[in-house]
C-alpha positions as a printed Julia matrix, in Angstrom:
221×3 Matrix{Float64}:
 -20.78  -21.69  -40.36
 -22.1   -23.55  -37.28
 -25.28  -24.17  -36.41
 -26.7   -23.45  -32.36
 -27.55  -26.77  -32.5
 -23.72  -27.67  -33.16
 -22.6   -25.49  -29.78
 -23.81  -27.44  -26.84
 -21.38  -29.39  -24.33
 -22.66  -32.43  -22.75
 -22.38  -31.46  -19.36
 -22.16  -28.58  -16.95
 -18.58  -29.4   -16.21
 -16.81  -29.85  -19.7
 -18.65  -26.42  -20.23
 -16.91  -24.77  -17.64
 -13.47  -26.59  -18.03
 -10.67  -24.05  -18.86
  -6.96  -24.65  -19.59
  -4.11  -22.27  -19.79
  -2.45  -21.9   -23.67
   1.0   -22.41  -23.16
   1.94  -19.78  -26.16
  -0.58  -16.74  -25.0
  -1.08  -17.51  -21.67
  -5.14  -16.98  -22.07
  -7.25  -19.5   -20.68
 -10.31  -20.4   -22.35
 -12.18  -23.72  -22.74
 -10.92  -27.08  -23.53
 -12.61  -26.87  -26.42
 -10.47  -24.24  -28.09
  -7.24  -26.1   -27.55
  -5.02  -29.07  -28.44
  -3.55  -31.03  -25.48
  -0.51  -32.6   -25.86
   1.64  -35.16  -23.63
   5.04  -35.93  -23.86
   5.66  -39.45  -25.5
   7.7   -42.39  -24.72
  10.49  -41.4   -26.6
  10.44  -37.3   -25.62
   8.57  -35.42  -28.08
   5.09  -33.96  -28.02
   2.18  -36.19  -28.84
  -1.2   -34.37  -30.12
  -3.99  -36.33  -27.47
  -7.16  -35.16  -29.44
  -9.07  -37.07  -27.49
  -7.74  -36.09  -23.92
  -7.89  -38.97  -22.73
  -3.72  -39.92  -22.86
  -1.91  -40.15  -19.3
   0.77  -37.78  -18.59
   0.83  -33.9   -17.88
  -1.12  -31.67  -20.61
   0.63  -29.43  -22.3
  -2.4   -27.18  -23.93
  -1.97  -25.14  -26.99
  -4.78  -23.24  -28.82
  -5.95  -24.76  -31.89
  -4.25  -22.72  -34.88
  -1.53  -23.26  -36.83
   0.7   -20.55  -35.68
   0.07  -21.37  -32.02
   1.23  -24.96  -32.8
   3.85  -23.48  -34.57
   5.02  -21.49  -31.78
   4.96  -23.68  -29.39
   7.13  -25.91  -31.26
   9.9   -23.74  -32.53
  10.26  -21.81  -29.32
  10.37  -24.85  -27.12
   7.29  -23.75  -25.03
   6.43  -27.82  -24.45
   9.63  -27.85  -22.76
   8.97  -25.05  -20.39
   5.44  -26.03  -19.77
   6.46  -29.33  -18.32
   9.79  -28.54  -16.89
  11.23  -31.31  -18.12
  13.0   -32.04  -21.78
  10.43  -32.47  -24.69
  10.56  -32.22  -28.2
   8.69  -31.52  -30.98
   8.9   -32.14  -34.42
   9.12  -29.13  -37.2
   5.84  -30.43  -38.43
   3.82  -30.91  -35.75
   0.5   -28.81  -37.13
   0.78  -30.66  -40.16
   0.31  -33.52  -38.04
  -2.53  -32.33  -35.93
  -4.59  -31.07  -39.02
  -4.27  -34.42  -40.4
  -5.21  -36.66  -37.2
  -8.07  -33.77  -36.87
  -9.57  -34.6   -40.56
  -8.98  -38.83  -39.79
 -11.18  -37.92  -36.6
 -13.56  -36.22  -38.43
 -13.87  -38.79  -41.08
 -14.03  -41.64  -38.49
 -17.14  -39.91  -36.72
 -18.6   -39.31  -39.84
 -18.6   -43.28  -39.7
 -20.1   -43.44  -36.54
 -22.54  -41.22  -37.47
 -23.72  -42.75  -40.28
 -24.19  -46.48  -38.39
 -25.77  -44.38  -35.48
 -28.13  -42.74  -37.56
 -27.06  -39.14  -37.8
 -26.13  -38.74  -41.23
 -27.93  -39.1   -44.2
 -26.76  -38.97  -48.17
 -28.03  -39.07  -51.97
 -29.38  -35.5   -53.4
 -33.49  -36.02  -52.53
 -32.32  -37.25  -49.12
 -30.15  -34.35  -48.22
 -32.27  -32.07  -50.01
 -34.88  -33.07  -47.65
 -33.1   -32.8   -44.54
 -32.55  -29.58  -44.92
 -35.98  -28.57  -45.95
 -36.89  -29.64  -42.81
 -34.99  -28.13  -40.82
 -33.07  -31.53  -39.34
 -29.64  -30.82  -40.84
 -26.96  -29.26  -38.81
 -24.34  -29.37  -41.49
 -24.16  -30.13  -45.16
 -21.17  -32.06  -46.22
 -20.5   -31.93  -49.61
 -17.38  -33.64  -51.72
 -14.87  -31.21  -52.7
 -14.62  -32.8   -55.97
 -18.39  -33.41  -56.78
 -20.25  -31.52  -59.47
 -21.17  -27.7   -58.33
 -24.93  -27.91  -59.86
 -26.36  -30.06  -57.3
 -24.21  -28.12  -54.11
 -25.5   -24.5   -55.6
 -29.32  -26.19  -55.3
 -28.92  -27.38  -51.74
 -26.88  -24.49  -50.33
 -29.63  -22.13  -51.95
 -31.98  -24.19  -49.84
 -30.07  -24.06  -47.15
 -29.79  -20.02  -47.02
 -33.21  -20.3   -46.98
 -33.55  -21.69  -43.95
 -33.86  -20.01  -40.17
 -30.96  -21.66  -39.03
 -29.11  -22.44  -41.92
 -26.43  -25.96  -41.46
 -22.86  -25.13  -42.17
 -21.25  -26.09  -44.82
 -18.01  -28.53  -45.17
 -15.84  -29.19  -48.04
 -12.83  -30.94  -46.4
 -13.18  -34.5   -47.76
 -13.43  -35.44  -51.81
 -15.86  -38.01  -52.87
 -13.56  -41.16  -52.53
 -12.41  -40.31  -49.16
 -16.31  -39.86  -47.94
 -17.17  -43.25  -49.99
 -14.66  -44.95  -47.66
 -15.99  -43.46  -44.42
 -19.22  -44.62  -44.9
 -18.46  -47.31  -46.29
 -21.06  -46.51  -49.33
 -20.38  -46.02  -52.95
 -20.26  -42.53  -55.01
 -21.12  -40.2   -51.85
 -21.24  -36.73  -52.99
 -23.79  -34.59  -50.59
 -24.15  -35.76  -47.14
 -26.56  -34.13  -44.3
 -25.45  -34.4   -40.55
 -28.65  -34.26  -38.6
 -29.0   -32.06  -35.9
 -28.44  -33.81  -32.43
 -25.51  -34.36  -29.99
 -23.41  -36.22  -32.48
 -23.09  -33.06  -34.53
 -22.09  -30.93  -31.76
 -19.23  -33.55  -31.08
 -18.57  -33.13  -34.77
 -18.4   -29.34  -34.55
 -16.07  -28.95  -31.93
 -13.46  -30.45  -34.31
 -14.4   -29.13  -37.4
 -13.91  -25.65  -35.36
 -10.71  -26.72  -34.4
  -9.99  -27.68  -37.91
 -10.51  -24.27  -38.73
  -7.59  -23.25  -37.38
  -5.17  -25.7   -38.95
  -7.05  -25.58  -42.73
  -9.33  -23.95  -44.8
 -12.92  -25.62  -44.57
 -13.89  -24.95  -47.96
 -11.62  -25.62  -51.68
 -10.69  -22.05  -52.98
 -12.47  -22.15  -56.15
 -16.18  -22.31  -54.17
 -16.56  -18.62  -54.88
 -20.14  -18.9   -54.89
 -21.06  -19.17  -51.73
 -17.48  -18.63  -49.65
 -18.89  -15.73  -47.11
 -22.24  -17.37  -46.43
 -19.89  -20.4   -45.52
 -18.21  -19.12  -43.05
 -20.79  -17.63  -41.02
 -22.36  -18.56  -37.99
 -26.54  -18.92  -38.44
């Protein structure tokens, strides 16, 4: 449920940067992972942002590879040194994930990249700008049926998110009553995307009563 336009890396070299999964042992891209550091007092601190001194500790971005890691003591044995980590630890990183998410929603909005209200949206997406629709998991399921039917329509149809209820996307945006929301296509979405796909790992992207449109969700356009 990604759009191409949500894929590209900023550079060359984040494209090509690869870290080792301390659970599997595969390497793949940074992207796919979660590095950790060990904090002051011991224990395994999610850096989301990888930008936190210390060794990384990289795990992929799932639940059960969290998980793992955890329980088995694999931060330990990465660093060679004692670290802990707390039972809940991907409860923790799904919830710093969706305050991330939420914050760049923010950002997006001041910057430009998002747009809300029903005509606004629905226009977005007529044309082609929107990279992914963002609708409130709480909001009424008349006016997401009408844009997601627009939205299938389209060649490259946005992706759909229903992480965030109405009140917690009012406070993000720092606007009243938000209910559909369009992120426009550009590099702020792609940002966006790498987290939501690392979201996807940690929690389901849409409620479970959406049974409307669940499998054209989760596909990539």
């Amino acid at each position: 449920m990604e759009t191409s336009a949500a894929r590209p890396h900023s550079t060359l070299a984040q494209a090509s940067r690869e870290r080792r999964d301390i659970v599997s042992g595969e390497v793949m891209e940074e992207a796919r992972l979660i590095r950790f550091v060990t904090g002051p007092d011991g224990q395994a601190v999610p850096d989301l942002a990888r930008k936190l001194p210390g060794r990384g500790m990289w795990v992929a971005a799932d639940r059960a590879s969290v998980t793992a890691a955890a329980k088995k003591g694999l931060f330990a044995r990465s660093a060679k040194a004692k670290v802990g980590a707390p039972a809940d630890l991907a409860d923790q990183v799904e919830a710093l994930l969706k305050s991330r998410l939420l914050s760049a929603l923010g950002l997006a909005r001041r910057g430009g990249d998002l747009t809300s209200g029903f005509e606004k949206v629905h226009a977005a997406i007529a044309s082609g700008k929107a990279a992914w629709l963002i609708e409130a998991s709480d909001g009424a399921a008349d006016g997401r049926r009408k844009l997601w039917a627009l939205a299938r329509k389209q060649a490259r149809p946005p992706g759909l998110i229903g992480l965030f209820n109405g009140a917690e996307l009012s406070l993000a945006l720092g606007a009243e009553n938000v209910i559909h929301t369009a992120f426009l296509a550009g590099r702020a979405a792609g940002h966006w995307a790498e987290d939501v796909r690392r979201l996807a790992g940690f929690s389901p992207l849409l409620p479970e009563d959406w049974r409307e449109e669940p499998v054209e969700a989760k596909r990539e356009p």
